[in-house]
Short mmCIF file of C-alpha atoms in Angstrom, two decimals:
data_model
loop_
_atom_site.label_atom_id
_atom_site.label_comp_id
_atom_site.label_asym_id
_atom_site.label_seq_id
_atom_site.Cartn_x
_atom_site.Cartn_y
_atom_site.Cartn_z
CA MET N 863 -0.66 0.89 22.32
CA GLU N 864 2.13 -1.69 22.04
CA SER N 865 4.26 0.40 24.14
CA ALA N 866 1.54 0.95 26.84
CA ALA N 867 0.95 -2.84 26.86
CA ARG N 868 4.69 -3.57 27.30
CA GLU N 869 4.98 -1.13 30.19
CA LEU N 870 1.96 -2.72 31.81
CA ARG N 871 3.32 -6.25 31.29
CA GLU N 872 6.42 -5.07 33.35
CA LEU N 873 4.19 -3.28 35.95
CA LEU N 874 1.80 -6.16 36.74
CA PRO N 875 4.37 -8.43 38.53
CA ARG N 876 5.31 -5.50 40.88
CA VAL N 877 1.68 -4.90 41.54
CA ALA N 878 1.18 -8.54 42.29
CA ARG N 879 4.21 -8.42 44.66
CA ALA N 880 2.57 -5.50 46.44
CA VAL N 881 -0.57 -7.56 46.99
CA GLY N 882 1.43 -10.06 48.85
CA GLU N 883 -0.54 -13.07 49.75
CA PHE N 884 -3.46 -13.41 47.18
CA PRO N 885 -6.86 -14.41 48.47
CA SER N 886 -8.61 -17.47 47.30
CA PHE N 887 -10.70 -16.59 44.37
CA PRO N 888 -14.54 -16.40 45.62
CA GLY N 889 -16.28 -19.79 45.15
CA ALA N 890 -12.99 -21.47 44.20
CA MET N 891 -11.16 -24.20 46.23
CA PHE N 892 -7.72 -24.02 44.73
CA ALA N 893 -7.40 -20.81 42.66
CA TYR N 894 -5.90 -17.74 44.03
CA GLY N 895 -6.21 -14.29 42.47
CA LEU N 896 -8.11 -11.03 42.06
CA GLU N 897 -10.94 -10.74 39.57
CA VAL N 898 -10.05 -8.04 37.08
CA ASP N 899 -13.59 -7.46 35.69
CA PRO N 900 -15.85 -7.12 38.86
CA GLU N 901 -17.73 -4.13 37.34
CA GLY N 902 -18.24 -2.76 33.87
CA GLU N 903 -17.75 -4.02 30.56
CA LEU N 904 -14.40 -4.78 28.91
CA PRO N 905 -13.81 -5.91 25.29
CA GLY N 906 -13.36 -9.49 24.19
CA ASP N 907 -14.71 -12.77 25.37
CA TYR N 908 -12.21 -13.82 27.88
CA GLY N 909 -14.49 -15.42 30.54
CA CYS N 910 -13.44 -14.87 34.19
CA VAL N 911 -10.34 -12.75 34.11
CA VAL N 912 -8.10 -13.02 37.09
CA LEU N 913 -4.72 -11.22 38.07
CA GLY N 914 -2.58 -14.04 39.20
CA GLU N 915 0.13 -14.20 41.78
CA ASP N 916 2.84 -13.82 39.22
CA GLY N 917 1.24 -10.70 37.71
CA GLY N 918 -0.22 -12.44 34.71
CA LEU N 919 -3.69 -12.19 33.39
CA TYR N 920 -5.58 -15.55 33.23
CA GLU N 921 -8.96 -16.93 32.45
CA LEU N 922 -10.17 -18.92 35.46
CA VAL N 923 -11.97 -22.04 34.30
CA VAL N 924 -13.91 -24.22 36.76
CA SER N 925 -15.18 -27.50 35.59
CA HIS N 926 -16.81 -30.67 37.15
CA ASP N 927 -15.90 -34.19 36.35
CA PRO N 928 -18.96 -36.50 36.90
CA GLN N 929 -16.83 -39.58 36.49
CA GLN N 930 -15.03 -38.76 39.79
CA GLU N 931 -18.42 -38.68 41.72
CA ALA N 932 -18.24 -42.42 42.43
CA ALA N 933 -15.18 -41.82 44.59
CA GLY N 934 -17.37 -39.67 46.96
CA ASP N 935 -14.75 -36.97 47.20
CA PRO N 936 -16.30 -33.77 46.19
CA VAL N 937 -12.69 -32.12 45.80
CA ALA N 938 -12.03 -34.87 43.21
CA THR N 939 -14.88 -33.94 41.03
CA ARG N 940 -13.63 -30.28 40.63
CA ALA N 941 -11.12 -28.85 38.44
CA GLU N 942 -9.82 -25.28 38.36
CA GLU N 943 -7.56 -24.16 35.71
CA MET N 944 -5.91 -20.73 35.02
CA HIS N 945 -5.39 -20.30 31.38
CA PRO N 946 -2.93 -17.46 30.54
CA LEU N 947 -4.27 -14.74 28.38
CA GLY N 948 -1.01 -13.71 26.75
CA ASP N 949 -2.34 -13.61 23.30
CA MET N 950 -4.79 -10.83 24.04
CA PRO N 951 -4.64 -7.89 21.46
CA ALA N 952 -2.67 -4.96 22.77
CA GLU N 953 -5.67 -2.67 23.05
CA HIS N 954 -7.55 -5.28 25.10
CA PHE N 955 -4.61 -6.06 27.35
CA VAL N 956 -4.14 -2.38 28.23
CA LEU N 957 -7.70 -2.03 29.38
CA TYR N 958 -7.66 -5.26 31.43
CA ALA N 959 -4.25 -4.53 32.91
CA HIS N 960 -5.41 -1.00 33.93
CA ARG N 961 -8.27 -2.64 35.61
CA ALA N 962 -5.99 -5.16 37.21
CA VAL N 963 -3.90 -2.38 38.72
CA LEU N 964 -7.01 -0.67 40.00
CA VAL N 965 -8.50 -3.84 41.59
CA ALA N 966 -5.09 -4.68 43.20
CA SER N 967 -4.86 -1.16 44.57
CA ARG N 968 -8.22 -1.41 46.06
CA HIS N 969 -7.43 -4.89 47.57
CA VAL N 970 -4.20 -3.58 49.12
CA GLU N 971 -5.94 -0.59 50.57
CA ALA N 972 -8.64 -2.55 52.04
CA ALA N 973 -6.33 -5.11 53.45
CA GLY N 974 -4.18 -2.29 54.85
CA VAL N 975 -1.00 -3.66 53.22
CA PRO N 976 1.80 -1.12 53.64
CA GLY N 977 3.50 0.24 50.44
CA GLY N 978 0.64 -0.59 48.08
CA PRO N 979 1.19 -1.27 44.25
CA ALA N 980 4.22 0.41 42.96
#
């Protein structure tokens, strides 16, 4: 399992490069990435898992700061953070990374990007 996780950690940055320009995450204002678990169940409680532009797996956390509401700027009230999921157990990482490769491949295919994930 550790060997598979290591290989996938090397593969994901190449997959991310094949995606090219990442789309903004649906409903997000500042975050870019592909949702890794759009369908089906995966182990662990990692929240909203996203393949980032660097090929890393992240939890996207969106929060609201009500103290900024007085400024009248809705952008100032919103925070979007990408928390790295590097401490995920190997058996979980392999499943999420595999799903990330599938999601990236589908995105590239749908976008008509030549070359696709390698």
